[in-house]
Backbone as ProteinMPNN parsed JSONL, in Angstrom:
{"seq_chain_A": "XXXXXXXXXXXXXXXXXXXXXXXXXXXXXXXXXXXXXXXXXXXXXXXXXXXXXXXXXXXXXXXXXXXXXXXXXXXXXXXXXXXXXXXXXXXXXXXXXXXXXXXX", "coords_chain_A": {"N_chain_A": [[-209.824, 34.367, 25.256], [-212.273, 31.871, 24.856], [-211.881, 28.276, 25.308], [-211.699, 25.996, 22.5], [-214.091, 23.623, 21.131], [-212.766, 21.21, 20.615], [-210.69, 21.365, 22.401], [-211.913, 21.132, 24.829], [-213.231, 18.762, 24.783], [-213.652, 15.408, 25.972], [-212.835, 12.055, 26.958], [-214.574, 9.622, 28.68], [-213.488, 7.191, 30.846], [-214.224, 4.175, 32.313], [-212.832, 2.224, 34.658], [-212.252, -1.096, 35.625], [-211.316, -3.76, 37.77], [-210.438, -7.16, 36.949], [-210.519, -10.751, 36.916], [-210.283, -12.486, 34.75], [-209.409, -11.525, 31.855], [-209.778, -12.251, 29.137], [-212.263, -13.601, 29.123], [-213.98, -11.575, 30.094], [-213.609, -9.605, 28.108], [-214.635, -10.985, 25.834], [-217.316, -11.406, 26.661], [-218.371, -8.759, 26.858], [-217.996, -7.889, 24.262], [-219.503, -9.734, 22.699], [-221.96, -9.65, 24.056], [-222.746, -6.913, 24.299], [-221.873, -5.75, 22.001], [-219.547, -4.26, 21.926], [-216.28, -3.06, 20.947], [-212.779, -3.893, 20.754], [-210.734, -1.344, 21.684], [-208.194, -0.876, 22.431], [-205.287, -2.292, 24.049], [-203.091, -3.616, 26.583], [-200.088, -5.128, 27.829], [-198.453, -6.335, 30.65], [-197.885, -3.812, 31.944], [-196.297, -2.365, 34.328], [-196.878, -4.69, 35.777], [-199.555, -5.039, 35.225], [-202.173, -6.137, 33.054], [-204.349, -5.199, 30.404], [-207.474, -4.247, 28.817], [-209.252, -2.144, 26.612], [-212.539, -1.352, 25.917], [-215.18, -0.393, 23.727], [-217.152, 1.753, 21.626], [-216.087, 2.755, 18.506], [-215.187, 6.162, 18.104], [-216.956, 7.123, 19.995], [-217.386, 8.989, 23.063], [-216.595, 7.551, 25.369], [-215.4, 4.72, 27.201], [-214.781, 1.36, 28.378], [-212.436, 0.055, 30.641], [-210.764, -2.823, 31.441], [-208.776, -4.377, 33.825], [-206.122, -6.547, 34.847], [-204.202, -7.526, 37.537], [-201.268, -9.058, 37.747], [-200.929, -12.008, 39.588], [-202.577, -11.145, 41.648], [-205.567, -11.817, 42.592], [-208.915, -10.644, 41.967], [-211.55, -11.336, 42.684], [-214.984, -11.311, 43.77], [-217.389, -8.595, 43.277], [-217.516, -5.944, 45.696], [-220.025, -5.176, 46.732], [-223.58, -5.567, 46.077], [-224.378, -3.333, 44.774], [-222.453, -2.497, 43.034], [-222.339, -1.483, 40.08], [-222.6, -1.394, 36.465], [-224.303, 0.572, 34.234], [-226.256, 0.514, 31.359], [-227.89, 2.27, 28.794], [-230.294, 1.888, 26.302], [-231.538, 2.983, 23.115], [-233.987, 1.998, 22.278], [-236.623, -0.09, 23.547], [-236.666, -2.692, 22.54], [-234.008, -3.068, 21.584], [-232.628, -2.96, 24.012], [-233.795, -5.132, 25.395], [-232.955, -7.271, 23.765], [-230.176, -7.07, 24.122], [-229.963, -7.611, 26.87], [-230.864, -10.275, 26.898], [-228.81, -11.527, 25.396], [-226.632, -11.012, 27.083], [-227.327, -12.396, 29.449], [-227.267, -15.035, 28.516], [-224.574, -15.216, 28.163], [-223.514, -15.337, 30.67], [-223.5, -12.99, 32.201], [-224.474, -11.311, 35.17], [-227.654, -10.712, 36.63]], "CA_chain_A": [[-210.626, 33.626, 24.316], [-212.679, 30.589, 25.431], [-211.316, 27.121, 24.61], [-212.514, 25.421, 21.427], [-214.744, 22.359, 21.487], [-211.781, 20.125, 20.617], [-209.853, 21.504, 23.592], [-212.672, 20.793, 26.03], [-213.838, 17.44, 24.693], [-212.957, 14.426, 26.776], [-213.327, 10.685, 26.922], [-214.759, 9.067, 30.008], [-213.075, 5.79, 30.948], [-214.577, 3.494, 33.551], [-211.866, 1.138, 34.807], [-212.654, -2.111, 36.59], [-210.421, -4.916, 37.836], [-211.042, -8.433, 36.546], [-209.635, -11.907, 37.042], [-210.14, -13.173, 33.475], [-209.612, -10.501, 30.822], [-210.3, -12.828, 27.89], [-213.69, -13.858, 29.299], [-214.659, -10.266, 30.189], [-213.567, -9.016, 26.758], [-215.57, -11.693, 24.961], [-218.688, -11.168, 27.105], [-218.813, -7.41, 26.492], [-218.046, -7.794, 22.8], [-220.635, -10.511, 22.2], [-223.202, -9.255, 24.718], [-223.125, -5.522, 24.077], [-221.397, -5.285, 20.7], [-218.407, -3.362, 22.054], [-215.087, -3.448, 20.209], [-211.504, -3.632, 21.42], [-210.159, -0.069, 21.264], [-206.781, -0.922, 22.771], [-204.947, -3.224, 25.111], [-201.698, -3.55, 27.008], [-199.596, -6.302, 28.537], [-197.376, -6.134, 31.616], [-197.575, -2.417, 32.259], [-196.087, -2.385, 35.784], [-197.548, -5.864, 36.327], [-200.969, -5.055, 34.85], [-202.63, -6.335, 31.687], [-205.64, -4.531, 30.297], [-208.159, -4.113, 27.534], [-210.229, -1.066, 26.556], [-213.666, -1.713, 25.06], [-216.134, 0.671, 23.487], [-217.579, 1.924, 20.245], [-215.198, 3.758, 17.897], [-215.715, 7.517, 17.946], [-217.788, 7.54, 21.127], [-216.546, 9.614, 24.095], [-216.529, 6.746, 26.585], [-215.041, 3.319, 27.037], [-214.524, 0.578, 29.575], [-211.114, -0.548, 30.733], [-210.675, -3.906, 32.399], [-207.374, -4.651, 34.112], [-205.777, -7.675, 35.71], [-202.898, -7.364, 38.173], [-200.694, -10.4, 37.806], [-200.701, -12.556, 40.925], [-203.477, -10.532, 42.628], [-206.958, -12.049, 42.181], [-209.874, -9.617, 42.351], [-212.712, -11.924, 43.344], [-216.306, -10.747, 43.463], [-217.636, -7.194, 43.594], [-217.694, -5.795, 47.142], [-221.444, -5.062, 47.087], [-224.52, -5.758, 44.964], [-224.575, -2.039, 44.123], [-221.302, -2.231, 42.168], [-223.047, -1.66, 38.809], [-222.435, -0.637, 35.233], [-225.653, 0.71, 33.697], [-226.277, 0.88, 29.948], [-229.211, 2.666, 28.318], [-230.493, 1.715, 24.868], [-232.507, 3.923, 22.561], [-235.303, 1.366, 22.17], [-236.851, -1.203, 24.466], [-236.283, -3.923, 21.852], [-232.543, -3.173, 21.601], [-232.238, -3.274, 25.392], [-234.232, -6.497, 25.69], [-232.058, -8.175, 23.038], [-228.866, -7.018, 24.782], [-230.087, -8.33, 28.147], [-230.925, -11.71, 26.583], [-227.458, -11.969, 25.028], [-225.768, -10.957, 28.269], [-227.679, -13.487, 30.363], [-226.762, -16.268, 27.916], [-223.115, -15.19, 28.274], [-223.171, -15.433, 32.095], [-223.589, -11.751, 32.959], [-225.4, -11.481, 36.29], [-228.723, -9.711, 36.728]], "C_chain_A": [[-210.993, 32.278, 24.945], [-212.067, 29.425, 24.648], [-212.261, 26.594, 23.54], [-213.125, 24.109, 21.902], [-213.734, 21.226, 21.528], [-210.873, 20.192, 21.842], [-210.59, 21.092, 24.867], [-213.322, 19.418, 25.948], [-213.004, 16.449, 25.499], [-213.56, 13.057, 26.542], [-213.442, 10.207, 28.354], [-214.368, 7.593, 29.962], [-213.499, 5.279, 32.312], [-213.664, 2.282, 33.635], [-212.32, 0.196, 35.919], [-211.626, -3.232, 36.608], [-211.173, -6.193, 37.463], [-210.021, -9.55, 36.736], [-209.368, -12.584, 35.704], [-210.438, -12.203, 32.335], [-210.215, -11.072, 29.55], [-211.806, -13.068, 27.995], [-214.482, -12.555, 29.358], [-214.727, -9.61, 28.813], [-214.612, -9.663, 25.861], [-217.019, -11.441, 25.354], [-219.184, -9.796, 26.659], [-218.86, -7.218, 24.981], [-219.277, -8.508, 22.26], [-221.957, -10.043, 22.791], [-223.671, -7.862, 24.367], [-222.635, -4.957, 22.744], [-220.239, -4.304, 20.778], [-217.22, -3.922, 21.282], [-213.849, -3.169, 21.043], [-210.926, -2.343, 20.834], [-208.66, -0.016, 21.531], [-206.553, -1.963, 23.839], [-203.48, -3.038, 25.474], [-201.357, -4.797, 27.815], [-198.412, -5.907, 29.405], [-196.92, -4.682, 31.738], [-197.502, -2.327, 33.778], [-196.851, -3.524, 36.445], [-199.019, -5.981, 35.988], [-201.118, -5.383, 33.372], [-203.981, -5.649, 31.6], [-206.184, -4.514, 28.896], [-209.172, -2.983, 27.656], [-211.282, -1.442, 25.523], [-214.591, -0.531, 24.897], [-216.609, 0.64, 22.055], [-216.717, 3.029, 19.638], [-215.892, 5.109, 17.725], [-216.59, 8.003, 19.082], [-216.897, 8.045, 22.256], [-216.491, 8.853, 25.422], [-216.0, 5.363, 26.234], [-214.809, 2.676, 28.395], [-213.104, 0.049, 29.51], [-211.175, -1.623, 31.804], [-209.203, -4.233, 32.57], [-207.243, -5.878, 35.001], [-204.371, -7.425, 36.235], [-202.339, -8.756, 38.413], [-200.412, -10.825, 39.244], [-201.6, -11.986, 42.011], [-204.926, -10.734, 42.185], [-207.894, -10.98, 42.75], [-211.027, -10.213, 43.149], [-213.988, -11.205, 42.95], [-216.378, -9.268, 43.827], [-217.936, -7.054, 45.086], [-219.146, -5.683, 47.593], [-222.298, -5.335, 45.852], [-224.748, -4.462, 44.204], [-223.387, -1.623, 43.26], [-221.756, -2.496, 40.732], [-222.422, -0.878, 37.664], [-223.82, -0.598, 34.61], [-225.554, 1.204, 32.261], [-227.711, 1.203, 29.553], [-229.248, 2.507, 26.804], [-231.584, 2.644, 24.393], [-233.899, 3.32, 22.439], [-235.398, 0.216, 23.162], [-236.403, -2.513, 23.824], [-234.763, -4.119, 21.867], [-232.049, -3.542, 22.998], [-232.602, -4.692, 25.778], [-233.321, -7.515, 25.012], [-230.68, -8.216, 23.704], [-228.903, -7.782, 26.107], [-230.118, -9.833, 27.896], [-229.548, -12.255, 26.228], [-226.563, -12.034, 26.257], [-226.062, -12.093, 29.24], [-227.192, -14.829, 29.825], [-225.245, -16.357, 28.074], [-222.624, -15.131, 29.72], [-223.014, -14.09, 32.793], [-224.594, -12.008, 34.079], [-226.419, -10.377, 36.284], [-228.455, -8.783, 37.881]], "O_chain_A": [[-210.128, 31.608, 25.507], [-211.766, 29.565, 23.463], [-213.479, 26.729, 23.657], [-212.734, 23.557, 22.931], [-213.83, 20.357, 22.394], [-210.343, 19.168, 22.272], [-209.961, 20.743, 25.866], [-213.903, 18.949, 26.927], [-211.801, 16.635, 25.682], [-214.656, 12.926, 25.998], [-212.515, 10.367, 29.148], [-214.867, 6.839, 29.127], [-213.174, 5.874, 33.339], [-213.718, 1.405, 32.773], [-212.716, 0.628, 37.001], [-211.116, -3.614, 35.554], [-212.387, -6.289, 37.642], [-208.813, -9.315, 36.718], [-208.317, -13.203, 35.536], [-211.583, -12.076, 31.904], [-211.08, -10.44, 28.943], [-212.545, -12.77, 27.056], [-215.541, -12.445, 28.74], [-215.779, -9.12, 28.403], [-215.386, -8.968, 25.203], [-217.872, -11.277, 24.481], [-220.293, -9.678, 26.14], [-219.687, -6.455, 24.48], [-220.015, -7.946, 21.45], [-222.974, -10.039, 22.097], [-224.864, -7.642, 24.156], [-222.946, -3.817, 22.398], [-219.967, -3.589, 19.813], [-217.164, -5.118, 20.999], [-213.865, -2.315, 21.929], [-210.66, -2.263, 19.634], [-207.943, 0.787, 20.934], [-207.495, -2.458, 24.458], [-202.727, -2.382, 24.754], [-202.23, -5.432, 28.405], [-197.488, -5.231, 28.951], [-195.732, -4.374, 31.648], [-198.532, -2.223, 34.444], [-197.404, -3.361, 37.533], [-199.674, -6.93, 36.419], [-200.307, -4.969, 32.544], [-204.683, -5.526, 32.603], [-205.467, -4.734, 27.92], [-209.867, -2.867, 28.666], [-210.955, -1.805, 24.393], [-214.77, 0.252, 25.83], [-216.485, -0.37, 21.362], [-216.629, 4.122, 20.198], [-217.031, 5.186, 17.263], [-216.934, 9.184, 19.13], [-215.766, 7.581, 22.399], [-216.353, 9.464, 26.482], [-216.141, 4.899, 25.102], [-214.663, 3.353, 29.413], [-212.629, -0.356, 28.449], [-211.586, -1.366, 32.935], [-208.466, -4.352, 31.591], [-208.129, -6.198, 35.794], [-203.455, -7.144, 35.462], [-202.887, -9.531, 39.196], [-199.757, -10.115, 40.009], [-201.413, -12.304, 43.185], [-205.463, -9.893, 41.464], [-207.695, -10.48, 43.857], [-211.433, -9.66, 44.172], [-214.048, -10.563, 41.901], [-215.548, -8.755, 44.577], [-218.543, -7.946, 45.679], [-219.468, -6.055, 48.721], [-221.801, -5.333, 44.726], [-225.267, -4.493, 43.089], [-223.34, -0.482, 42.8], [-221.581, -3.602, 40.22], [-221.798, 0.163, 37.869], [-224.455, -1.643, 34.47], [-224.862, 2.181, 31.974], [-228.64, 0.49, 29.933], [-228.333, 2.945, 26.107], [-232.452, 3.048, 25.166], [-234.892, 4.046, 22.491], [-234.392, -0.369, 23.562], [-235.818, -3.359, 24.5], [-234.287, -5.222, 22.135], [-231.139, -4.359, 23.135], [-231.811, -5.385, 26.417], [-232.953, -8.518, 25.624], [-230.087, -9.287, 23.833], [-227.969, -8.52, 26.424], [-229.463, -10.589, 28.613], [-229.159, -13.322, 26.704], [-225.824, -13.0, 26.446], [-225.138, -12.688, 29.793], [-226.748, -15.677, 30.6], [-224.69, -17.455, 28.113], [-221.44, -14.898, 29.962], [-222.446, -14.041, 33.883], [-225.479, -12.851, 33.93], [-226.099, -9.231, 35.97], [-229.24, -7.869, 38.133]]}, "name": "protein", "num_of_chains": 1, "seq": "XXXXXXXXXXXXXXXXXXXXXXXXXXXXXXXXXXXXXXXXXXXXXXXXXXXXXXXXXXXXXXXXXXXXXXXXXXXXXXXXXXXXXXXXXXXXXXXXXXXXXXXX"}
């Protein structure tokens, strides 16, 4: 018998290191309207926060390793890409993100 939809459904998590979890959390919440889905403190020296939209099959996880700064992305092609259903929604999100110090 083939597996049911609930057995094959999954959540995609994109995990990224960060130096300032509070700033990253606030930027993605205010800029893109994401919500905190979970967080953890000192899990083997890591702190983290998961952001997304409740009920959606994806979320972002940002982690900080205590005492190990991340610094900048290794290349300009280190991207997260978000698609909006309307041009207006995307334009508004970009404006908010730029005001919050996201980089183009």
